[in-house]
Tab-separated table of C-alpha atoms in Angstrom:
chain	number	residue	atom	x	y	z
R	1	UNK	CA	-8.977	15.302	-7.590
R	2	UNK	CA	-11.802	12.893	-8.332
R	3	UNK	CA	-11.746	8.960	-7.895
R	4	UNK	CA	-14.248	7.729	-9.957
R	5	UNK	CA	-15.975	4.449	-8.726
R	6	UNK	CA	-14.073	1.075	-10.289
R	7	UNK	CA	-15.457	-2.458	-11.464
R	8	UNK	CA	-15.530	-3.675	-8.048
R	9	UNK	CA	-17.475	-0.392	-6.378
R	10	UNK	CA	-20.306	-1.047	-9.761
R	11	UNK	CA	-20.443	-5.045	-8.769
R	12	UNK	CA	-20.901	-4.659	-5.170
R	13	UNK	CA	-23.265	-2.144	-4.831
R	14	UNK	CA	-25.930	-3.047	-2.898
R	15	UNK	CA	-26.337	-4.868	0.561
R	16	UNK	CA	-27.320	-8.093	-1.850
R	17	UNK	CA	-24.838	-8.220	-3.540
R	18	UNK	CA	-22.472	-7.830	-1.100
R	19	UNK	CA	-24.187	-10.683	1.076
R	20	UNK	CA	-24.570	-12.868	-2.103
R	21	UNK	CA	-20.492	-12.580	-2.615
R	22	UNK	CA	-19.561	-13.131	1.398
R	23	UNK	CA	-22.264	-16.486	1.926
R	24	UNK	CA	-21.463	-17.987	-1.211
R	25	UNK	CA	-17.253	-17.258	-1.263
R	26	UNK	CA	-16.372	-16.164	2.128
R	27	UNK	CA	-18.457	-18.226	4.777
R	28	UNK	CA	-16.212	-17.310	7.759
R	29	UNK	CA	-17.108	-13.582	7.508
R	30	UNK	CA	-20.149	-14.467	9.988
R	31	UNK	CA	-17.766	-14.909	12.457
R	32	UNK	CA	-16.352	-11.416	13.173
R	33	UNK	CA	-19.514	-10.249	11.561
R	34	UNK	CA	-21.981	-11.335	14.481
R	35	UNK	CA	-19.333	-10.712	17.262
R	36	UNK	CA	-18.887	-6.706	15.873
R	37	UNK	CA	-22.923	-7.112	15.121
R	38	UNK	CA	-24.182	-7.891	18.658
R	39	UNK	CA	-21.596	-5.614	20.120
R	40	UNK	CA	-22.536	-2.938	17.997
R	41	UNK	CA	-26.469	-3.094	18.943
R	42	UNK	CA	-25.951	-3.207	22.275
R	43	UNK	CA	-24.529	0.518	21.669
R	44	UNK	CA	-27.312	1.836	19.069
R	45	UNK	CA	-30.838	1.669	19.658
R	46	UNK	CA	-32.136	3.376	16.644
R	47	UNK	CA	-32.634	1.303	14.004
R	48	UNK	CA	-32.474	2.976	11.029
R	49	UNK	CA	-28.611	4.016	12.097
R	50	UNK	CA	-28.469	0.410	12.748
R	51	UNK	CA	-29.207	-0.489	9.445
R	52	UNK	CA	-26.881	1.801	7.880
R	53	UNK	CA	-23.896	1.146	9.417
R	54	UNK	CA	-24.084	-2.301	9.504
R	55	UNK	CA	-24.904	-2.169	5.764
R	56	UNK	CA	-21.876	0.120	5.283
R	57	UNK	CA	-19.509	-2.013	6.933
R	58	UNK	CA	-20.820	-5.058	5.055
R	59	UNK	CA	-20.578	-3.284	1.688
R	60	UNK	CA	-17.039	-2.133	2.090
R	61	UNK	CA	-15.757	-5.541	3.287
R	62	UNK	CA	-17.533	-7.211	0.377
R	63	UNK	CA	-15.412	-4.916	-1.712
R	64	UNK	CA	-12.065	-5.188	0.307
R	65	UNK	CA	-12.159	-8.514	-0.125
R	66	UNK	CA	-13.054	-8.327	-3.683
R	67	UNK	CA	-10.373	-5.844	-4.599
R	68	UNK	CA	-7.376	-6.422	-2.122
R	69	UNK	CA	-8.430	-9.389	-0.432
R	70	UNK	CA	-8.991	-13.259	-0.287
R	71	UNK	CA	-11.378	-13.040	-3.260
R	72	UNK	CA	-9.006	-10.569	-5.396
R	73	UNK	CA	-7.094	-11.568	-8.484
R	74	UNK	CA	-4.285	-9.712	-6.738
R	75	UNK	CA	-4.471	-10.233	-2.814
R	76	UNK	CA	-2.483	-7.903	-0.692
R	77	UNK	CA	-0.798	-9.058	2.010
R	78	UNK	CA	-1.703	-6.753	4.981
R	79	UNK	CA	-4.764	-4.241	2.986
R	80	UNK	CA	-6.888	-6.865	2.814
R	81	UNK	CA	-10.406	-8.295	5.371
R	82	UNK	CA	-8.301	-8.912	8.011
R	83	UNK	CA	-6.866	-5.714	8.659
R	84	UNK	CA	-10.678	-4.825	9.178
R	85	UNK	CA	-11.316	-7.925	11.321
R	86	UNK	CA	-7.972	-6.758	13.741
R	87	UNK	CA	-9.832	-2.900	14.031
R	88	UNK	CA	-12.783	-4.185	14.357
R	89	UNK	CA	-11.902	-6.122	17.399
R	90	UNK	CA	-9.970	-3.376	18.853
R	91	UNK	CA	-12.931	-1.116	18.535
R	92	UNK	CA	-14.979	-3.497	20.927
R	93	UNK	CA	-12.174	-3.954	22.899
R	94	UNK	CA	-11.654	-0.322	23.513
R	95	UNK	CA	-15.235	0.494	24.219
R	96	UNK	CA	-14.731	-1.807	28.063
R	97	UNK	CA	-12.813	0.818	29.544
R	98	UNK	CA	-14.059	3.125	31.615
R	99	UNK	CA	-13.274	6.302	29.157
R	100	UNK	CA	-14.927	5.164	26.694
R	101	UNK	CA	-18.477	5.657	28.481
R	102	UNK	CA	-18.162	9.328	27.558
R	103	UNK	CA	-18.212	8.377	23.788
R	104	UNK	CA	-21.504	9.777	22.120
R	105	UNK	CA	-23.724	6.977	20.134
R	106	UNK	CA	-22.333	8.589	16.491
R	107	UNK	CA	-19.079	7.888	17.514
R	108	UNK	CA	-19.009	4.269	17.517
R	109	UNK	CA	-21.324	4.263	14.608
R	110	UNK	CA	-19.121	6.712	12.189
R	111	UNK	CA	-15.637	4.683	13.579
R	112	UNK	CA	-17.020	1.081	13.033
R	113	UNK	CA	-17.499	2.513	9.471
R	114	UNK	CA	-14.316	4.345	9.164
R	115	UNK	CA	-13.021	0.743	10.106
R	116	UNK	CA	-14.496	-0.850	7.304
R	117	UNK	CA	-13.662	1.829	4.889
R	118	UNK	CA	-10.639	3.817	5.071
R	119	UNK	CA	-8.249	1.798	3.131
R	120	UNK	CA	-10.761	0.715	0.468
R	121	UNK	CA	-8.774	1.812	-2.208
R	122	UNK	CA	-4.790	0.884	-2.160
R	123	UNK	CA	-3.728	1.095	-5.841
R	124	UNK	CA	-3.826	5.179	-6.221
R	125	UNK	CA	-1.033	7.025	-8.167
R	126	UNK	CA	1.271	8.213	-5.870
R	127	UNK	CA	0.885	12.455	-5.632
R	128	UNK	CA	3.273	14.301	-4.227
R	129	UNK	CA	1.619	18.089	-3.895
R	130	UNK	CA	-0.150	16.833	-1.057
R	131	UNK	CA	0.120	15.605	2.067
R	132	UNK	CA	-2.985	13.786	1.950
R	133	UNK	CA	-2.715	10.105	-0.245
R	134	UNK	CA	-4.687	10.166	-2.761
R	135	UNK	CA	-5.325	5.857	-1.796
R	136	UNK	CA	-7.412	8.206	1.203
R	137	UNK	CA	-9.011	10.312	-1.027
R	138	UNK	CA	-9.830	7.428	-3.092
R	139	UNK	CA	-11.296	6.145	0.268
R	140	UNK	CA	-13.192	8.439	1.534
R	141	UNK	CA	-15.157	9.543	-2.171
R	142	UNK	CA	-16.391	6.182	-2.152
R	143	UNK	CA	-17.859	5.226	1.126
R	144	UNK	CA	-18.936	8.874	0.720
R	145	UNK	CA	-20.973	7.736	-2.599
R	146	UNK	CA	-22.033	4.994	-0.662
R	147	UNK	CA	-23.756	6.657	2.178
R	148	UNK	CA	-25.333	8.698	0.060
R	149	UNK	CA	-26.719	5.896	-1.450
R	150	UNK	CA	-27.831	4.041	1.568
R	151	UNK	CA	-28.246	6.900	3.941
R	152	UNK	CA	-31.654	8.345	2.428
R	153	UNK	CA	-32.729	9.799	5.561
R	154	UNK	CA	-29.344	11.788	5.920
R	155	UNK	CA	-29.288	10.321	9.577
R	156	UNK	CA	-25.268	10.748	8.876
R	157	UNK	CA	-25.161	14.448	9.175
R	158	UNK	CA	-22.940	17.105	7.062
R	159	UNK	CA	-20.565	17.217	9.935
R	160	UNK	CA	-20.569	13.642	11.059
R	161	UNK	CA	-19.516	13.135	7.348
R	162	UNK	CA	-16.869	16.074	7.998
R	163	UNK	CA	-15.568	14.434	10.763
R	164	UNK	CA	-15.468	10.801	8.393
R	165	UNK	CA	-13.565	12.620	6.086
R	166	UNK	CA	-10.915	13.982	8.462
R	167	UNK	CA	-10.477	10.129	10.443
R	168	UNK	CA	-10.102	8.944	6.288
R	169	UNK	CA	-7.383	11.675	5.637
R	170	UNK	CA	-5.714	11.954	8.871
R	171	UNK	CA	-5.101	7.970	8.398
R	172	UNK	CA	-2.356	9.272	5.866
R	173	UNK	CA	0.852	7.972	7.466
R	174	UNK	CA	4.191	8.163	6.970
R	175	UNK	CA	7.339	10.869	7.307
R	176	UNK	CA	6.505	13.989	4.816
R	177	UNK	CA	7.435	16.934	3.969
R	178	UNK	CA	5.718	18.602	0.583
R	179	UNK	CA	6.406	21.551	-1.304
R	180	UNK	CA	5.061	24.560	0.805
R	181	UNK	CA	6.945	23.258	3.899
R	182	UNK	CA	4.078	21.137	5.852
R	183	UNK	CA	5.889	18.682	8.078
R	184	UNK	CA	3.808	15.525	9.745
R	185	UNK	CA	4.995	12.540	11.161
R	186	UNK	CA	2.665	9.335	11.851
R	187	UNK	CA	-0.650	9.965	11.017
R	188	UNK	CA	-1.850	12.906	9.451
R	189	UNK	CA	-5.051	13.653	11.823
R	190	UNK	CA	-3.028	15.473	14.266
R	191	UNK	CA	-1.482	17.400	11.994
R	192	UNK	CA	-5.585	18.463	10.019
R	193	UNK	CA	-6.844	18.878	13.417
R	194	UNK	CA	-3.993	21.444	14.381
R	195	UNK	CA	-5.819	23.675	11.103
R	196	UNK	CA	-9.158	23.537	12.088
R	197	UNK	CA	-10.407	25.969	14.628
R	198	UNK	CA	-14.678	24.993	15.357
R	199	UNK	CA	-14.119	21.522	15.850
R	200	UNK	CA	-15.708	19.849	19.311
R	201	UNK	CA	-13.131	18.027	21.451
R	202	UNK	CA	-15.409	15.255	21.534
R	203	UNK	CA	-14.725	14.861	17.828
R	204	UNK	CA	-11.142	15.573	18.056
R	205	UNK	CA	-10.869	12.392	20.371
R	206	UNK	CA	-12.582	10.174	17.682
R	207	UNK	CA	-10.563	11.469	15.178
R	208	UNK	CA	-7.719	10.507	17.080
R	209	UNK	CA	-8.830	6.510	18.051
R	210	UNK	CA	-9.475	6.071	14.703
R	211	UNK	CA	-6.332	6.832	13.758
R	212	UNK	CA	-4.662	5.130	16.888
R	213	UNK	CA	-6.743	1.858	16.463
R	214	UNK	CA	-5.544	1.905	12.901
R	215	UNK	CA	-1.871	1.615	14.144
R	216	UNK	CA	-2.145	-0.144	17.343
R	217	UNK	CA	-0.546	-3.382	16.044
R	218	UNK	CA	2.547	-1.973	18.306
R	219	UNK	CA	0.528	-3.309	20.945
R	220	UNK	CA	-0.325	-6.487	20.265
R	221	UNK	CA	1.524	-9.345	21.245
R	222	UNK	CA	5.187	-9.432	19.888
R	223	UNK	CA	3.829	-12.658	17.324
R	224	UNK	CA	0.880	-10.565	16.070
R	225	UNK	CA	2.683	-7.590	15.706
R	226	UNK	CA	5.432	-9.681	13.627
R	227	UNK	CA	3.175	-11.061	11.567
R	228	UNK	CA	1.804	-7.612	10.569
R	229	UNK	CA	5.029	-6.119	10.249
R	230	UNK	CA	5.643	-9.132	7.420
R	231	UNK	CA	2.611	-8.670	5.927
R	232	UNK	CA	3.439	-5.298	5.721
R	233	UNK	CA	6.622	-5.719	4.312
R	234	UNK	CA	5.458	-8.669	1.720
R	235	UNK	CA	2.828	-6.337	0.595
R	236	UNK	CA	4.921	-3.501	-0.521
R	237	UNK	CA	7.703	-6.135	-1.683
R	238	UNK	CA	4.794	-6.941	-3.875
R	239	UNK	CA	3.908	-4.028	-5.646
R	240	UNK	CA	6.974	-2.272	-5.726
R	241	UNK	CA	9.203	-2.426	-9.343
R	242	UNK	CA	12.021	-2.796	-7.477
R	243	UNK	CA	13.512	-4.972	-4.437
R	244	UNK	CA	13.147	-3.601	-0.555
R	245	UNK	CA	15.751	-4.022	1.447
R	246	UNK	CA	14.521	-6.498	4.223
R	247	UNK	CA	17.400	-5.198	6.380
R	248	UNK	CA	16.463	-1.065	6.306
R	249	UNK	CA	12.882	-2.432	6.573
R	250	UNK	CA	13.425	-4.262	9.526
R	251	UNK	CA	16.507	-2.458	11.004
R	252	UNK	CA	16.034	1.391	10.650
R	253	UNK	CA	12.522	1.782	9.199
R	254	UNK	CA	11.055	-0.475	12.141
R	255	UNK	CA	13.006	1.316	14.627
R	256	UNK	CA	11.686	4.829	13.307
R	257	UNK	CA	8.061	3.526	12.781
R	258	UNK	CA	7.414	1.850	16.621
R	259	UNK	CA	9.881	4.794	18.238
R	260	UNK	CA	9.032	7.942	16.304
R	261	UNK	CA	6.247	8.243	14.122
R	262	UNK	CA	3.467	5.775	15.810
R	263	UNK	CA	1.781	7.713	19.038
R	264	UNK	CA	-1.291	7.680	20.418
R	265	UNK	CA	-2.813	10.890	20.618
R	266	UNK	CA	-6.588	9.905	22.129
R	267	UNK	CA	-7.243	9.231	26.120
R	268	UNK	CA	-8.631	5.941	25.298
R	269	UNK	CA	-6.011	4.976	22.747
R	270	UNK	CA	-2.967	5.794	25.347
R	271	UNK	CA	-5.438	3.709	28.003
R	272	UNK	CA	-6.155	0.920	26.192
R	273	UNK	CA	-2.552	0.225	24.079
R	274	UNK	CA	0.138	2.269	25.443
R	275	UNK	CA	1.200	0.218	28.130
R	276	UNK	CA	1.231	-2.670	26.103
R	277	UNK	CA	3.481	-0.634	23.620
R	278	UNK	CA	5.624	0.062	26.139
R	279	UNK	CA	6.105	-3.534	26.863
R	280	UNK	CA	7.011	-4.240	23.560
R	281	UNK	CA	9.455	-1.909	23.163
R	282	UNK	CA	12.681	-3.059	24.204
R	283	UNK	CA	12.521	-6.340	22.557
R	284	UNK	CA	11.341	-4.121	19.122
R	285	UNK	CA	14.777	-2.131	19.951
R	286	UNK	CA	16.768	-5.120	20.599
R	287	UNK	CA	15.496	-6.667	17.321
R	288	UNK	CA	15.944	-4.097	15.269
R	289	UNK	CA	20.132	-3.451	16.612
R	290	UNK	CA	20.351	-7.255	15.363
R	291	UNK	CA	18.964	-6.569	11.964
R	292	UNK	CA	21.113	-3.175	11.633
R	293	UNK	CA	24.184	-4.788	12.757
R	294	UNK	CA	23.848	-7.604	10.111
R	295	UNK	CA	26.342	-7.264	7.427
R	296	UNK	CA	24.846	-4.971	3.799
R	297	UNK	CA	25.372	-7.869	1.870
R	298	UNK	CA	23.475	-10.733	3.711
R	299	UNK	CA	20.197	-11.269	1.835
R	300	UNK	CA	16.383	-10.430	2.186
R	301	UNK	CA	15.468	-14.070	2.704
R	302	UNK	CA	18.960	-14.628	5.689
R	303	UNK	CA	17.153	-10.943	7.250
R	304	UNK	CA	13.403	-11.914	7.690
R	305	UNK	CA	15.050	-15.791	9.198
R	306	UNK	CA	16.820	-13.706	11.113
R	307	UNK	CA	13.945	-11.402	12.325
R	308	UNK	CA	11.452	-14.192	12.687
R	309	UNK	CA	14.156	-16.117	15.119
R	310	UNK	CA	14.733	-13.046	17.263
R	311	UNK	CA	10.905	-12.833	17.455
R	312	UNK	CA	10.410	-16.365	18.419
R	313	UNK	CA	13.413	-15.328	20.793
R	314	UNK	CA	11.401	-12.935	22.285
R	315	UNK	CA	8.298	-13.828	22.612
């Protein structure tokens, strides 16, 4: 299926614009811009990679913000900068430990811009003869138009791009089963990776942080990962036609997220957050009996008081 670039891909389209739209509406970008900046040539001598990451990432937060963020008509609540500016510091935060001197210099270049670009777009039909989403199809045809664009020199190679493509995917999430009997749970990259036979394990484990990065909010602390989980909520509250139960959202659905479909399937993913997971997760079970054993009738607005005092509680 194609995705065919929107309003907001045709007005930021070049690095210009996109710097024009961030220094004269969204000042504090320069923030998280500089610290991911300086980190990120520190890793990368060559320049002309330099240049086309950085102009990547810049592009595709211009048009995150733009589209789902603090400069859209209609903000989401968790898609939106700041989910880039929370991977964004987890990538540099993950690239101190030790395993992480192993990574090749491609890898932090194609995952800073799989950080800036896999949830681009968010407002896809719904398809349900795949198991990809098509919001990460939608994804990954643009910032592939756009590194086509910028990347003249085809210093991204064919397979670099491959391996974009499956992080983009594989960030698919959720509990599926389609119609020829495929069966995933969590993200989707384990489940691609399992079908493709050449790829290097090198690869494999980049695949994997990206994905793991993406959903490491289980490891923050209890607050942050609150405050996500609300966003979260909110968001889809949002856009859905019809009302969410706070209590199945924050009762059963929380429980089956943090217990059975997040994991972390790379070395440095399970070195850097699984411990703090772990911490997190009998206060996550505790808070989620509380929410289950309130009564079916007590009301979205009594459940997330309720969740935000055991969370307080707890922290």
């Amino acid at each position: 299926m194609n995705f065919p670039a929107d309003q907001i891909e045709q007005q930021i389209a070049t690095i210009d614009q996109a710097w024009a739209l961030l220094n004269n509406q969204l000042p504090k970008f320069k923030n998280i811009y500089n610290t991911w900046k300086d980190w990120y040539q520190q890793r990368i001598t060559d320049t002309q990679m330099q240049k086309i990451t950085i102009d990547a990432v810049v592009i595709c937060y211009a048009r995150m913000t733009l589209r789902n963020g603090t400069l859209s008509n209609n903000p989401r609540c968790y898609h939106s900068e700041t989910h880039i500016d929370d991977l964004l510091y987890r990538l540099i935060a993950v690239s101190k430990l030790p395993l992480s001197e192993k990574m090749p210099s491609y890898g932090w270049s194609i995952l800073s811009i799989f950080m800036g670009s896999h949830d681009l777009r968010q407002s896809e039909e719904v398809s349900y003869d795949t198991l990809i989403g098509n919001n990460e199809r939608a994804s990954y045809q643009e910032i592939k138009r756009l590194l086509t664009k910028i990347d003249t020199g085809k210093l991204i190679n064919q397979e670099q791009k491959e391996l974009l493509k499956i992080m983009i995917h594989g960030s698919t999430f959720g509990k599926n089963k389609d119609n020829k009997g495929n069966i995933y749970q969590g993200n989707l990259v384990k489940y691609l990776l399992q079908k493709i036979e050449c790829i290097n394990p090198i690869d494999s484990e980049i695949a994997y942080l990206a994905c793991d990065i993406d959903t490491a909010n289980v490891a923050s602390e209890l607050s942050d990962y609150a405050k996500s989980s609300l966003n979260v909520y909110n968001e889809f509250q949002n856009i859905s036609k019809s009302q969410i139960s706070a209590k199945q959202f924050f009762g059963t659905q929380q429980q089956q997220y943090f217990f059975e479909l997040q994991q972390f399937n790379s070395r440095i993913g399970l070195q850097a957050f699984e411990e703090k997971k772990q911490l997190n997760a009998p206060k996550i079970k505790n808070i989620c009996a509380i929410i289950e054993n309130l009564d079916d009738k007590t009301s979205n607005q009594d459940v997330l008081e309720t969740y935000q005092k055991q969370i307080n509680k707890f922290s």
